[in-house]
mmCIF file of C-alpha atoms in Angstrom:
data_model
loop_
_atom_site.group_PDB
_atom_site.id
_atom_site.type_symbol
_atom_site.label_atom_id
_atom_site.label_comp_id
_atom_site.label_asym_id
_atom_site.label_seq_id
_atom_site.Cartn_x
_atom_site.Cartn_y
_atom_site.Cartn_z
ATOM 1 C CA ILE Q 1 -20.843 13.288 -28.058
ATOM 2 C CA PHE Q 2 -18.110 14.739 -25.884
ATOM 3 C CA LEU Q 3 -20.506 15.042 -22.927
ATOM 4 C CA ILE Q 4 -21.575 11.397 -23.325
ATOM 5 C CA PHE Q 5 -17.909 10.326 -23.443
ATOM 6 C CA VAL Q 6 -17.029 12.310 -20.303
ATOM 7 C CA THR Q 7 -20.086 10.932 -18.470
ATOM 8 C CA PHE Q 8 -19.098 7.372 -19.431
ATOM 9 C CA ILE Q 9 -15.487 7.860 -18.292
ATOM 10 C CA CYS Q 10 -16.530 9.470 -15.014
ATOM 11 C CA SER Q 11 -19.062 6.739 -14.233
ATOM 12 C CA SER Q 12 -16.458 4.057 -15.017
ATOM 13 C CA LEU Q 13 -13.933 5.723 -12.749
ATOM 14 C CA ALA Q 14 -16.542 6.171 -10.029
ATOM 15 C CA GLN Q 15 -17.053 2.431 -9.918
ATOM 16 C CA ALA Q 16 -13.330 1.682 -10.008
ATOM 17 C CA ASP Q 17 -12.716 2.113 -6.301
ATOM 18 C CA CYS Q 18 -14.304 1.042 -3.055
ATOM 19 C CA GLU Q 19 -15.214 4.393 -1.531
ATOM 20 C CA THR Q 20 -17.608 5.605 -4.220
ATOM 21 C CA ASN Q 21 -19.982 2.661 -3.891
ATOM 22 C CA PHE Q 22 -20.726 2.418 -0.172
ATOM 23 C CA LEU Q 23 -23.452 5.055 0.135
ATOM 24 C CA TYR Q 24 -25.402 3.752 -2.841
ATOM 25 C CA ALA Q 25 -25.264 0.151 -1.579
ATOM 26 C CA GLU Q 26 -26.195 1.147 1.970
ATOM 27 C CA LYS Q 27 -29.152 3.168 0.719
ATOM 28 C CA LYS Q 28 -30.319 0.430 -1.657
ATOM 29 C CA TYR Q 29 -30.251 -2.269 1.040
ATOM 30 C CA GLY Q 30 -31.229 -0.152 4.057
ATOM 31 C CA ILE Q 31 -27.907 -0.579 5.825
ATOM 32 C CA PRO Q 32 -26.866 2.090 8.343
ATOM 33 C CA ASN Q 33 -24.420 4.632 6.928
ATOM 34 C CA GLY Q 34 -20.790 3.740 7.429
ATOM 35 C CA TYR Q 35 -21.232 0.025 8.044
ATOM 36 C CA LEU Q 36 -19.837 -1.134 4.694
ATOM 37 C CA ARG Q 37 -16.872 1.235 4.927
ATOM 38 C CA ALA Q 38 -16.139 0.006 8.471
ATOM 39 C CA ILE Q 39 -16.157 -3.596 7.261
ATOM 40 C CA SER Q 40 -13.930 -2.715 4.307
ATOM 41 C CA LEU Q 41 -11.490 -0.826 6.538
ATOM 42 C CA THR Q 42 -11.287 -3.925 8.724
ATOM 43 C CA GLU Q 43 -10.884 -6.219 5.735
ATOM 44 C CA VAL Q 44 -8.446 -4.369 3.459
ATOM 45 C CA GLY Q 45 -7.410 -1.168 5.230
ATOM 46 C CA LEU Q 46 -6.060 1.970 3.631
ATOM 47 C CA GLY Q 47 -3.303 1.825 1.048
ATOM 48 C CA GLU Q 48 -0.451 4.237 0.405
ATOM 49 C CA THR Q 49 -2.842 6.617 -1.337
ATOM 50 C CA GLY Q 50 -5.071 6.891 1.727
ATOM 51 C CA LYS Q 51 -7.871 5.024 -0.061
ATOM 52 C CA LEU Q 52 -9.217 1.562 0.569
ATOM 53 C CA ARG Q 53 -7.443 -1.133 -1.397
ATOM 54 C CA SER Q 54 -9.751 -2.093 -4.270
ATOM 55 C CA TRP Q 55 -7.499 -4.750 -5.792
ATOM 56 C CA SER Q 56 -6.787 -6.984 -2.828
ATOM 57 C CA PHE Q 57 -6.814 -10.659 -1.900
ATOM 58 C CA ASN Q 58 -6.351 -12.678 1.231
ATOM 59 C CA ILE Q 59 -4.990 -16.153 0.692
ATOM 60 C CA GLU Q 60 -4.681 -18.318 3.788
ATOM 61 C CA GLY Q 61 -4.132 -15.275 6.002
ATOM 62 C CA ASN Q 62 -1.710 -13.547 3.637
ATOM 63 C CA SER Q 63 -2.880 -10.240 2.212
ATOM 64 C CA LEU Q 64 -1.903 -9.217 -1.304
ATOM 65 C CA TYR Q 65 -2.501 -5.773 -2.788
ATOM 66 C CA PHE Q 66 -2.275 -4.739 -6.414
ATOM 67 C CA ARG Q 67 -2.064 -1.284 -7.967
ATOM 68 C CA ASP Q 68 -4.591 -1.954 -10.706
ATOM 69 C CA LYS Q 69 -7.317 -4.302 -11.835
ATOM 70 C CA SER Q 70 -5.387 -5.873 -14.715
ATOM 71 C CA ASP Q 71 -2.489 -6.964 -12.471
ATOM 72 C CA ALA Q 72 -4.926 -8.308 -9.880
ATOM 73 C CA LEU Q 73 -6.896 -10.259 -12.499
ATOM 74 C CA ARG Q 74 -3.729 -11.649 -14.077
ATOM 75 C CA TYR Q 75 -2.570 -12.931 -10.693
ATOM 76 C CA LEU Q 76 -6.010 -14.267 -9.786
ATOM 77 C CA SER Q 77 -6.341 -16.149 -13.085
ATOM 78 C CA LYS Q 78 -3.163 -18.105 -12.311
ATOM 79 C CA LEU Q 79 -4.382 -19.292 -8.909
ATOM 80 C CA ASP Q 80 -5.974 -22.655 -8.412
ATOM 81 C CA ILE Q 81 -7.236 -21.858 -4.924
ATOM 82 C CA GLU Q 82 -10.870 -21.712 -3.864
ATOM 83 C CA ASN Q 83 -10.450 -20.330 -0.345
ATOM 84 C CA ILE Q 84 -9.505 -16.779 -1.235
ATOM 85 C CA ASP Q 85 -11.039 -13.483 -0.133
ATOM 86 C CA ILE Q 86 -11.459 -10.997 -2.967
ATOM 87 C CA GLY Q 87 -11.816 -7.249 -3.347
ATOM 88 C CA CYS Q 88 -12.960 -4.318 -1.219
ATOM 89 C CA MET Q 89 -15.195 -6.439 0.948
ATOM 90 C CA GLN Q 90 -13.048 -9.596 0.878
ATOM 91 C CA VAL Q 91 -15.845 -11.787 -0.440
ATOM 92 C CA ASN Q 92 -14.782 -15.413 -0.185
ATOM 93 C CA LYS Q 93 -14.559 -17.222 -3.515
ATOM 94 C CA TYR Q 94 -15.372 -20.661 -2.099
ATOM 95 C CA TRP Q 95 -18.586 -19.584 -0.377
ATOM 96 C CA HIS Q 96 -19.847 -16.904 -2.745
ATOM 97 C CA GLN Q 97 -18.535 -17.389 -6.295
ATOM 98 C CA ASN Q 98 -21.854 -18.813 -7.500
ATOM 99 C CA ASN Q 99 -23.410 -15.398 -6.881
ATOM 100 C CA PHE Q 100 -21.204 -13.819 -9.559
ATOM 101 C CA VAL Q 101 -21.045 -14.281 -13.315
ATOM 102 C CA SER Q 102 -17.232 -14.471 -13.248
ATOM 103 C CA ILE Q 103 -14.180 -13.964 -11.084
ATOM 104 C CA LYS Q 104 -13.673 -10.652 -12.899
ATOM 105 C CA GLU Q 105 -17.095 -9.517 -11.704
ATOM 106 C CA MET Q 106 -16.280 -10.678 -8.186
ATOM 107 C CA LEU Q 107 -13.234 -8.400 -8.142
ATOM 108 C CA ASP Q 108 -15.111 -5.393 -9.560
ATOM 109 C CA PRO Q 109 -15.535 -2.919 -6.657
ATOM 110 C CA TYR Q 110 -19.141 -2.084 -7.528
ATOM 111 C CA GLN Q 111 -20.222 -5.724 -7.849
ATOM 112 C CA ASN Q 112 -18.167 -6.760 -4.816
ATOM 113 C CA ILE Q 113 -19.750 -4.095 -2.620
ATOM 114 C CA MET Q 114 -23.271 -4.618 -3.925
ATOM 115 C CA TYR Q 115 -23.064 -8.331 -3.189
ATOM 116 C CA ALA Q 116 -21.553 -7.697 0.254
ATOM 117 C CA ALA Q 117 -24.414 -5.295 1.011
ATOM 118 C CA TYR Q 118 -26.942 -7.879 -0.136
ATOM 119 C CA PHE Q 119 -25.287 -10.557 2.011
ATOM 120 C CA LEU Q 120 -25.063 -8.288 5.076
ATOM 121 C CA LYS Q 121 -28.732 -7.351 4.698
ATOM 122 C CA SER Q 122 -29.688 -11.039 4.360
ATOM 123 C CA GLN Q 123 -27.948 -11.666 7.685
ATOM 124 C CA TYR Q 124 -29.873 -8.780 9.238
ATOM 125 C CA ILE Q 125 -33.161 -10.239 7.985
ATOM 126 C CA LYS Q 126 -32.268 -13.528 9.699
ATOM 127 C CA THR Q 127 -31.026 -12.045 12.980
ATOM 128 C CA SER Q 128 -32.734 -8.613 13.359
ATOM 129 C CA SER Q 129 -29.389 -7.379 14.694
ATOM 130 C CA TRP Q 130 -26.787 -5.328 12.851
ATOM 131 C CA GLU Q 131 -24.130 -6.446 15.329
ATOM 132 C CA GLN Q 132 -24.883 -10.111 14.690
ATOM 133 C CA SER Q 133 -25.088 -9.445 10.946
ATOM 134 C CA ILE Q 134 -21.580 -8.008 10.949
ATOM 135 C CA LYS Q 135 -20.361 -10.950 13.005
ATOM 136 C CA ASN Q 136 -21.980 -13.394 10.575
ATOM 137 C CA TYR Q 137 -20.554 -11.504 7.611
ATOM 138 C CA HIS Q 138 -17.175 -12.761 8.737
ATOM 139 C CA SER Q 139 -18.031 -16.124 10.283
ATOM 140 C CA MET Q 140 -20.826 -18.012 11.992
ATOM 141 C CA ASN Q 141 -18.320 -19.147 14.630
ATOM 142 C CA PRO Q 142 -18.857 -17.058 17.822
ATOM 143 C CA LYS Q 143 -15.222 -17.431 18.898
ATOM 144 C CA ILE Q 144 -14.050 -15.806 15.688
ATOM 145 C CA ASN Q 145 -16.858 -13.415 14.876
ATOM 146 C CA SER Q 146 -16.899 -11.612 18.237
ATOM 147 C CA LYS Q 147 -13.278 -10.563 17.756
ATOM 148 C CA TYR Q 148 -14.104 -9.476 14.228
ATOM 149 C CA TYR Q 149 -17.010 -7.319 15.382
ATOM 150 C CA LYS Q 150 -14.744 -5.560 17.896
ATOM 151 C CA LYS Q 151 -12.381 -4.655 15.050
ATOM 152 C CA VAL Q 152 -15.210 -3.383 12.830
ATOM 153 C CA SER Q 153 -16.832 -1.423 15.665
ATOM 154 C CA ARG Q 154 -13.680 0.693 16.001
ATOM 155 C CA TYR Q 155 -14.474 2.134 12.565
ATOM 156 C CA LEU Q 156 -18.221 2.611 13.033
ATOM 157 C CA GLY Q 157 -19.209 6.249 13.345
ATOM 158 C CA ARG Q 158 -15.968 7.599 11.865
#
């Protein structure tokens, strides 16, 4: 029983941050290693702990970071805004919320990353280009997405 409890706690903790989910998602969707982390570094950056910020939002260009999931969910539940980027991969609520069961699931690092990987791979299937896929991950607008790709490319291969 103790071993089952420890396994459950460890697996829950493993899914509680951004870093632990990238390799699995990249392998599952056939995404080159490091691409999801590079996007996340561009989107949320490293926090005071030196880890990617799991509990983060971007509202109209303003980034907000929370120390834990409960504080982030409490804040998110009070908002009546659709255009908000959520979590490790800054998945936009307006465009993508229908792909999640709930806003809580959207914030969950594992679910957030798995959906982002799925979306990035769907862009690759359409374009046959990882560069264009990363650009499209952010925006379909070439004026905006080219600048975004330059930011992401600084983190590729690190």
